[in-house]
Coordinates of C-alpha atoms in Angstrom, one line a residue:
M20 CA 95.7 75.3 110.1
P21 CA 98.0 77.5 112.2
L22 CA 97.9 81.2 111.4
R23 CA 101.2 83.0 110.9
P24 CA 100.8 86.7 111.6
S25 CA 103.3 88.7 109.5
P26 CA 104.3 92.2 108.5
H27 CA 101.7 91.9 105.7
H28 CA 99.0 91.2 108.2
V29 CA 100.1 94.1 110.3
S30 CA 99.8 96.5 107.4
E31 CA 96.2 95.2 106.6
L32 CA 95.2 95.7 110.2
V33 CA 96.7 99.2 110.4
A34 CA 94.9 100.1 107.2
W35 CA 91.6 98.7 108.5
I36 CA 91.9 100.7 111.8
A37 CA 92.6 103.9 109.9
Q38 CA 89.7 103.4 107.6
S39 CA 87.3 102.5 110.4
V40 CA 88.2 105.7 112.2
R41 CA 87.6 107.7 109.0
N42 CA 84.3 106.0 108.3
A43 CA 83.1 106.9 111.8
Q44 CA 84.3 110.5 111.2
A45 CA 86.3 110.2 114.5
Q46 CA 89.6 111.8 115.3
G47 CA 91.4 108.8 116.8
V48 CA 91.0 106.0 119.4
V49 CA 91.1 105.6 123.2
L50 CA 92.1 102.2 124.6
G51 CA 92.7 100.8 128.0
I52 CA 96.4 99.7 128.6
S53 CA 96.6 96.9 131.2
G54 CA 100.2 95.9 130.7
G55 CA 99.0 92.6 129.1
I56 CA 99.8 91.3 125.6
D57 CA 96.4 92.0 124.0
S58 CA 96.3 95.7 124.9
A59 CA 100.0 96.0 123.9
V60 CA 99.3 94.6 120.4
C61 CA 96.3 96.9 119.9
A62 CA 98.3 99.9 121.1
A63 CA 101.1 99.1 118.7
L64 CA 98.6 98.8 115.8
A65 CA 96.7 101.9 116.7
K66 CA 100.0 103.9 116.9
Q67 CA 101.0 102.8 113.4
A68 CA 97.5 103.6 112.0
L69 CA 96.8 106.9 113.7
G70 CA 100.1 108.4 115.0
D71 CA 99.6 110.6 118.0
N72 CA 95.8 110.4 117.7
V73 CA 95.8 107.5 120.2
L74 CA 95.2 107.9 123.9
G75 CA 96.2 105.1 126.2
L76 CA 94.3 105.1 129.5
I77 CA 96.0 103.3 132.4
L78 CA 93.2 102.8 135.0
P79 CA 94.6 101.3 138.2
C80 CA 92.1 100.0 140.6
H81 CA 93.9 98.3 143.5
T82 CA 96.3 97.2 140.7
L83 CA 99.6 95.5 141.5
A84 CA 102.6 97.8 141.1
E85 CA 104.3 95.5 138.5
D86 CA 101.1 95.6 136.3
L87 CA 101.0 99.3 136.5
Q88 CA 104.7 99.5 135.6
D89 CA 104.1 97.1 132.6
A90 CA 101.3 99.4 131.4
R91 CA 103.6 102.4 131.5
T92 CA 106.3 100.4 129.7
V93 CA 103.9 99.6 126.8
C94 CA 103.0 103.3 126.3
R95 CA 106.6 104.5 126.5
H96 CA 107.9 101.7 124.2
F97 CA 105.4 102.6 121.5
Q98 CA 105.4 106.3 122.2
I99 CA 101.7 106.5 122.9
P100 CA 100.3 109.5 124.8
Y101 CA 98.7 108.2 128.0
E102 CA 96.9 109.3 131.1
E103 CA 96.5 107.6 134.5
V104 CA 93.3 107.7 136.3
D105 CA 93.3 105.8 139.7
L106 CA 89.8 104.4 140.2
S107 CA 90.5 102.7 143.6
E108 CA 88.7 105.2 145.8
V109 CA 85.7 105.4 143.4
F110 CA 85.5 101.6 143.2
D111 CA 85.6 101.3 147.0
H112 CA 82.8 103.8 147.4
L113 CA 80.7 102.1 144.8
A114 CA 81.4 98.6 146.3
R115 CA 80.2 99.8 149.7
L116 CA 77.0 101.3 148.2
L117 CA 76.3 98.0 146.5
G118 CA 77.1 96.0 149.6
S119 CA 78.7 93.1 147.7
S120 CA 81.8 91.1 148.8
N121 CA 81.8 88.5 146.0
A122 CA 85.3 88.7 144.3
R123 CA 83.9 87.8 140.9
F124 CA 81.2 90.4 140.9
L125 CA 83.6 93.0 142.2
G126 CA 86.0 92.1 139.4
N127 CA 83.4 92.6 136.8
L128 CA 82.5 95.9 138.5
K129 CA 86.1 97.0 137.9
A130 CA 85.9 96.2 134.2
R131 CA 82.6 98.1 133.8
L132 CA 83.9 101.1 135.7
R133 CA 87.0 101.2 133.5
M134 CA 84.8 101.0 130.4
A135 CA 82.7 104.0 131.6
V136 CA 85.9 106.1 131.9
L137 CA 87.1 105.0 128.4
Y138 CA 83.8 106.1 126.8
H139 CA 83.8 109.3 128.7
R140 CA 87.2 110.3 127.5
A141 CA 86.4 109.1 124.0
A142 CA 83.3 111.3 123.9
E143 CA 85.3 114.3 125.0
L144 CA 87.9 113.9 122.3
G145 CA 85.7 112.7 119.5
Y146 CA 87.6 109.4 119.5
L147 CA 86.4 105.7 119.2
V148 CA 86.9 103.2 121.9
M149 CA 89.2 100.4 120.8
G150 CA 88.5 96.9 122.3
T151 CA 91.2 94.4 123.0
S152 CA 89.3 91.1 123.0
N153 CA 90.8 88.2 121.0
R154 CA 88.9 85.4 119.4
S155 CA 89.8 82.9 122.1
E156 CA 88.1 85.1 124.7
W157 CA 85.2 86.0 122.5
E158 CA 84.2 82.4 121.7
V159 CA 83.8 81.5 125.3
G160 CA 82.3 84.8 126.4
Y161 CA 85.3 85.8 128.5
F162 CA 84.5 89.5 128.4
T163 CA 82.3 91.6 130.7
K164 CA 78.9 92.2 129.2
Y165 CA 78.7 95.9 128.5
G166 CA 82.4 96.0 129.3
D167 CA 85.1 95.5 126.8
A168 CA 82.8 93.6 124.4
A169 CA 81.0 96.9 123.8
A170 CA 83.9 98.7 122.1
D171 CA 83.6 100.6 118.9
I172 CA 86.3 98.7 117.0
Q173 CA 87.9 95.3 117.8
P174 CA 91.1 94.8 115.7
I175 CA 92.2 91.4 117.1
V176 CA 88.8 89.7 117.7
H177 CA 89.5 87.4 114.7
L178 CA 92.8 86.1 116.2
L179 CA 93.3 83.2 118.6
K180 CA 95.5 83.9 121.6
K181 CA 98.4 82.1 120.1
D182 CA 98.1 84.3 117.0
V183 CA 98.1 87.5 119.1
Q184 CA 101.3 86.2 120.7
R185 CA 102.9 85.7 117.3
L186 CA 101.7 89.1 116.2
A187 CA 103.1 90.6 119.3
R188 CA 106.6 89.3 118.3
V189 CA 106.2 90.8 114.8
L190 CA 105.3 94.1 116.5
K191 CA 108.3 93.9 118.9
V192 CA 106.2 94.0 122.1
P193 CA 108.6 94.2 125.1
K194 CA 109.7 90.7 126.2
P195 CA 108.3 91.1 129.8
I196 CA 104.9 91.6 128.4
L197 CA 105.2 88.6 126.1
T198 CA 106.1 86.2 128.9
K199 CA 103.8 87.3 131.7
P200 CA 100.7 85.1 132.5
P201 CA 97.5 86.5 130.9
S202 CA 95.4 88.4 133.6
A203 CA 92.7 90.9 133.6
G204 CA 93.9 92.1 137.0
L205 CA 90.4 91.8 138.5
W206 CA 91.7 90.7 142.0
P207 CA 95.1 89.9 143.5
G208 CA 96.7 86.8 141.9
Q209 CA 94.0 86.5 139.3
T210 CA 94.9 84.8 136.0
D211 CA 92.7 84.1 133.0
E212 CA 93.5 80.4 132.7
E213 CA 92.8 79.7 136.4
E214 CA 89.5 81.5 136.2
L215 CA 88.5 79.8 132.9
G216 CA 89.5 76.3 134.1
F217 CA 91.6 75.5 131.1
S218 CA 94.7 76.8 129.3
Y219 CA 94.7 79.1 126.2
R220 CA 96.6 76.3 124.5
E221 CA 93.7 74.0 125.1
L222 CA 91.2 76.6 124.1
D223 CA 93.0 77.4 120.8
S224 CA 93.2 73.7 120.0
F225 CA 89.5 73.4 120.5
L226 CA 88.7 76.4 118.3
G227 CA 91.2 75.2 115.7
G228 CA 89.2 71.9 115.3
R229 CA 91.6 69.7 117.3
E230 CA 89.2 69.0 120.2
R231 CA 90.3 65.4 120.3
S232 CA 93.6 66.4 121.8
L233 CA 91.9 67.8 124.9
T234 CA 91.1 66.1 128.1
P235 CA 87.3 65.4 128.5
P236 CA 87.0 67.9 131.4
A237 CA 88.6 70.7 129.5
R238 CA 86.4 70.0 126.4
R239 CA 83.2 69.9 128.5
R240 CA 84.2 73.2 130.3
I241 CA 84.8 75.0 126.9
E242 CA 81.5 73.7 125.5
E243 CA 79.7 74.7 128.6
L244 CA 81.0 78.3 128.5
Q245 CA 80.2 78.5 124.8
A246 CA 76.6 77.5 125.5
Q247 CA 76.2 79.8 128.5
T248 CA 77.5 82.9 126.7
A249 CA 76.0 82.3 123.3
H250 CA 73.4 85.1 123.9
K251 CA 76.3 87.6 124.2
R252 CA 77.4 87.0 120.7
R253 CA 73.9 87.0 119.1
P254 CA 72.6 90.1 117.1
P255 CA 69.3 91.6 118.3
L256 CA 66.2 89.8 117.2
C257 CA 64.2 91.3 114.3
F258 CA 60.6 90.7 113.5
A259 CA 59.6 90.2 109.9
Q260 CA 56.1 91.6 110.4
E261 CA 54.1 93.4 112.9
T262 CA 52.0 91.4 115.4
S263 CA 48.7 92.4 117.0
E264 CA 50.0 91.0 120.3
P265 CA 51.8 93.5 122.6
Y266 CA 54.8 91.1 122.8
P267 CA 55.5 88.2 120.3
K268 CA 55.3 84.7 121.7
Q269 CA 58.7 83.0 121.5
E270 CA 59.9 79.5 122.2
P271 CA 62.3 79.2 125.1
L272 CA 65.9 79.7 123.9
A273 CA 68.0 76.6 123.8
L274 CA 71.3 76.9 125.7
E275 CA 73.4 75.7 122.8
T276 CA 73.7 77.6 119.6
S277 CA 72.7 75.3 116.7
P278 CA 74.4 75.4 113.3
A279 CA 71.2 76.9 111.9
D280 CA 71.3 79.7 114.5
K281 CA 74.9 80.5 113.6
S282 CA 74.0 80.5 109.9
V283 CA 71.2 83.0 110.5
E284 CA 73.5 85.2 112.6
A285 CA 76.1 85.1 109.8
L286 CA 73.6 86.1 107.1
T287 CA 72.2 88.8 109.3
V288 CA 75.7 90.4 109.8
I289 CA 76.5 90.1 106.1
S290 CA 73.1 91.6 105.1
K291 CA 73.7 94.6 107.3
A292 CA 77.2 95.1 105.9
I293 CA 75.9 95.0 102.3
T294 CA 73.4 97.7 103.0
S295 CA 76.0 99.9 104.8
D296 CA 78.3 102.5 103.4
Q297 CA 81.4 100.4 104.0
F298 CA 83.9 100.1 101.2
L299 CA 83.7 96.9 99.1
D300 CA 87.0 95.5 100.3
D301 CA 85.8 95.9 103.9
I302 CA 82.5 94.1 103.1
L303 CA 84.3 91.2 101.3
R304 CA 86.8 90.8 104.2
L305 CA 83.9 90.7 106.7
I306 CA 82.1 88.1 104.6
V307 CA 85.0 85.7 104.6
M308 CA 85.7 86.2 108.3
V309 CA 82.1 85.5 109.3
T310 CA 81.8 82.6 106.9
A311 CA 85.0 81.0 108.2
E312 CA 83.8 81.2 111.7
V313 CA 80.4 79.7 111.0
L314 CA 81.7 76.9 108.9
H315 CA 84.8 76.3 111.1
S316 CA 87.0 76.8 108.1
S317 CA 90.8 77.0 108.2
V318 CA 90.7 79.2 105.1
C319 CA 87.8 81.0 103.5
S320 CA 88.7 82.9 100.2
L321 CA 86.8 85.0 97.7
W322 CA 87.8 85.2 94.1
L323 CA 86.4 87.7 91.5
L324 CA 86.3 87.3 87.8
D325 CA 88.0 89.8 85.5
E326 CA 85.9 89.3 82.4
E327 CA 88.2 91.2 80.1
E328 CA 91.3 89.3 81.0
R329 CA 89.5 86.0 81.7
V330 CA 91.2 85.5 85.0
L331 CA 90.2 85.2 88.6
R332 CA 91.9 87.3 91.3
L333 CA 91.9 86.6 95.1
R334 CA 90.1 89.6 96.6
A335 CA 89.5 88.6 100.3
T336 CA 90.6 86.0 102.8
Q337 CA 90.8 85.7 106.5
A338 CA 94.0 83.7 106.2
I339 CA 97.1 85.4 107.5
N340 CA 99.7 83.0 106.0
P341 CA 101.5 85.1 103.3
E342 CA 101.9 82.1 101.1
Y343 CA 98.2 81.9 100.6
V344 CA 97.5 85.6 100.0
K345 CA 100.3 86.7 97.7
D346 CA 99.8 87.3 94.0
R347 CA 96.9 84.8 93.5
V348 CA 95.6 84.7 89.9
L349 CA 93.9 81.8 88.1
K350 CA 92.8 81.5 84.5
V351 CA 89.1 80.7 83.8
G352 CA 89.0 76.9 83.6
E353 CA 92.2 76.5 85.7
G354 CA 91.9 74.4 88.9
V355 CA 88.8 74.0 91.0
V356 CA 88.1 77.8 91.1
G357 CA 88.3 78.1 87.3
K358 CA 86.2 75.0 86.8
V359 CA 83.4 76.3 89.1
V360 CA 83.2 79.5 86.9
V361 CA 83.0 77.5 83.7
E362 CA 80.4 75.0 84.9
N363 CA 78.5 77.4 87.1
K364 CA 78.0 74.8 89.8
P365 CA 79.5 73.9 93.2
H366 CA 82.5 71.6 93.7
I367 CA 83.3 69.5 96.7
A368 CA 86.6 67.9 97.3
L369 CA 86.8 65.5 100.3
N370 CA 90.6 65.6 100.1
V371 CA 92.1 68.3 97.8
L372 CA 95.4 66.3 97.6
E373 CA 93.5 63.5 95.9
D374 CA 91.2 65.8 93.7
P375 CA 92.5 65.8 90.1
D376 CA 91.0 69.3 89.5
F377 CA 92.8 70.9 92.4
K378 CA 96.1 72.2 91.1
E379 CA 97.9 73.7 94.1
K380 CA 98.6 70.5 96.0
E381 CA 102.0 71.5 97.3
L382 CA 100.6 74.7 98.8
A383 CA 97.7 72.8 100.3
R384 CA 100.2 70.3 101.9
R385 CA 102.2 73.1 103.4
L386 CA 99.2 74.9 104.8
G387 CA 97.4 71.8 106.0
L388 CA 94.3 72.1 103.8
V389 CA 92.2 69.0 103.4
S390 CA 88.5 69.3 102.5
M391 CA 87.1 72.0 100.2
L392 CA 83.7 73.5 99.3
S393 CA 83.7 75.9 96.3
I394 CA 80.5 77.8 95.4
P395 CA 79.9 80.2 92.4
M396 CA 78.9 83.8 93.0
R397 CA 76.0 84.6 90.7
V398 CA 74.3 87.8 89.5
R399 CA 71.2 86.8 87.4
N400 CA 72.8 83.4 86.7
R401 CA 76.0 85.1 85.5
V402 CA 79.1 83.9 87.5
I403 CA 81.1 86.9 88.7
G404 CA 83.4 85.0 91.2
V405 CA 83.8 82.1 93.5
I406 CA 83.9 81.6 97.3
N407 CA 85.8 78.7 98.9
C408 CA 86.0 77.1 102.3
Y409 CA 88.7 74.8 103.4
T410 CA 89.1 72.6 106.5
S411 CA 92.2 71.3 108.2
E412 CA 90.7 67.9 108.8
L413 CA 88.7 65.5 106.6
H414 CA 85.2 66.9 106.5
R415 CA 82.0 65.9 104.7
F416 CA 80.1 69.2 104.0
T417 CA 76.4 69.0 105.0
Q418 CA 73.5 70.3 103.0
L419 CA 73.1 73.1 105.5
E420 CA 76.7 74.2 105.1
M421 CA 76.2 74.2 101.3
S422 CA 73.1 76.2 101.6
V423 CA 74.8 78.7 103.9
L424 CA 77.8 79.2 101.6
T425 CA 75.4 79.5 98.6
A426 CA 73.5 82.3 100.4
V427 CA 76.7 84.0 101.4
A428 CA 78.0 83.8 97.8
N429 CA 74.7 85.3 96.5
Q430 CA 74.9 88.1 99.1
A431 CA 78.5 88.8 98.2
A432 CA 77.5 89.1 94.5
V433 CA 74.8 91.6 95.4
A434 CA 77.4 93.7 97.3
I435 CA 79.7 93.7 94.3
E436 CA 76.9 94.5 91.8
N437 CA 75.6 97.4 94.0
T438 CA 79.1 98.8 94.3
E439 CA 79.7 98.7 90.6
L440 CA 76.3 100.3 89.9
M441 CA 77.1 103.0 92.4
I442 CA 80.4 103.7 90.8
K443 CA 78.9 103.9 87.3
S444 CA 76.1 106.2 88.5
R445 CA 78.7 108.5 90.1
I446 CA 80.8 108.6 86.9
I447 CA 77.7 109.4 84.9
E448 CA 76.6 112.1 87.4
E449 CA 80.1 113.6 87.3
E450 CA 80.1 113.6 83.5
L451 CA 76.8 115.4 83.3
E452 CA 77.9 118.0 85.9
K453 CA 81.1 118.6 83.9
R454 CA 79.1 119.1 80.7
K455 CA 76.7 121.5 82.4
I456 CA 79.6 123.6 83.7
I457 CA 81.4 123.7 80.3
E458 CA 78.1 124.7 78.5
K459 CA 77.5 127.4 81.1
A460 CA 81.1 128.8 80.6
K461 CA 80.7 128.7 76.8
D462 CA 77.4 130.6 77.0
L463 CA 79.1 133.3 79.1
L464 CA 81.9 133.6 76.6
I465 CA 79.4 134.0 73.7
S466 CA 77.4 136.7 75.6
R467 CA 80.3 138.6 77.2
R468 CA 83.0 138.3 74.4
N469 CA 80.8 138.1 71.3
M470 CA 82.2 134.7 70.4
S471 CA 80.3 132.1 68.3
G472 CA 79.6 128.8 70.0
E473 CA 82.4 127.0 68.1
E474 CA 84.9 129.8 68.9
A475 CA 84.0 129.7 72.6
Y476 CA 84.4 125.9 72.7
R477 CA 87.8 126.1 70.9
W478 CA 88.9 128.8 73.3
L479 CA 88.2 126.6 76.3
Q480 CA 90.0 123.7 74.6
K481 CA 93.1 125.8 73.9
K482 CA 93.2 127.2 77.5
S483 CA 92.9 123.6 78.8
M484 CA 95.9 122.5 76.7
D485 CA 98.0 125.6 77.4
T486 CA 97.5 125.4 81.2
R487 CA 97.4 121.6 81.4
K488 CA 94.2 121.7 83.3
S489 CA 91.0 119.9 82.6
M490 CA 88.2 121.5 80.5
R491 CA 86.1 121.5 83.7
E492 CA 88.7 123.4 85.7
V493 CA 89.1 126.0 82.9
A494 CA 85.3 126.4 82.7
E495 CA 85.0 126.8 86.5
A496 CA 87.7 129.6 86.3
V497 CA 85.7 131.3 83.5
L498 CA 82.5 131.2 85.6
L499 CA 84.3 132.6 88.6
T500 CA 85.8 135.5 86.6
L501 CA 82.9 136.5 84.3
E502 CA 80.1 135.8 86.8
G503 CA 81.9 137.7 89.6

């Protein structure tokens, strides 16, 4: 299903960037401005999220004059503070020391040198480093290891190249940037598509599940790159228990990433998120994004049950299409999602347009949704929500896919329950603290002003009403005055 970046998606990304910077207790972001479309989109989003707390670094290294001018155009167009640091002389010296003349190796050296500068400036300013990788590049490992893939935050890593281009138009990126061939500027005349061996259009078709439209050589090349770079996208290995051997014995790693490997990776990422201090909305959004990637879903959505109103509300989705995300509410028992809640069991629709329980057939037709897997989210056998995965082509969900989505649903339920318990605990803690302060103020009034307990409490109540302040605020003022 084609994604349609919109102003609504821009606002979501802007809010996510601002929240990510706050969570890291950073002051802003540093990002490299190349004059290309990806860094231009990231720069525009960062400016909206953080104002002037954005620093663009233009890092020429034997860079073409037109690319340098494009980078300046981006910064001026979006009014981003920027610095230029010419790395050509440093690069030449380092290349001589290393004694290499291989163009590809030297190109990667440029990327790593630029990343070192970005992190140095970020550390000086207390900023995060913003990466500019998109999903098309990420899926085939088209990033320099310990280069731009090592960034602190990656706002467009979930978007295919074509979606970045659409988002660029929404953000009003200057036309010369929109139309120039994608290039990392690693050597004169270098273009991404020539280096990859296929076009971004072919890559996006492959990642969108339309690999049959590709020529066999292009498909083989993409699959080859995915296999060769799988290790770059894997989380570190963890050992469940200690071993008496100095190093654990491991089977040789297969070149290709199996569905089971991807499932374990997904559950590892989600588990880490659940035990982190991220906000619930961020965790739920991460869950649907990772799940959609692992199950190759066009849309992955997460619905939560409002037990008082007996309705389900859409809380998270990786879909950008505004038709899908706006004002989505279903009654318990309504449609597939409502049925899953009532029956507390999964539902599979081979074709939602032919499923009598699926109610939103016109929406599915417009968005190109075909097959659907819907799983209940349970906490101690009580359903609290539903997670759905859709494909854009006819698909028979395997037992492994059902198991993965069930595990994801259960982990999402744990995240929600933990958040609710944390909120309740905080409320209880705040209530106890409030009572303690009020009692202490009342005791001071009794001892200092010879009031009875009832008189002191009524005095605090009256002051609260007269001043339109809470009882706690009045009590704190009494403590400040009488204890001082």
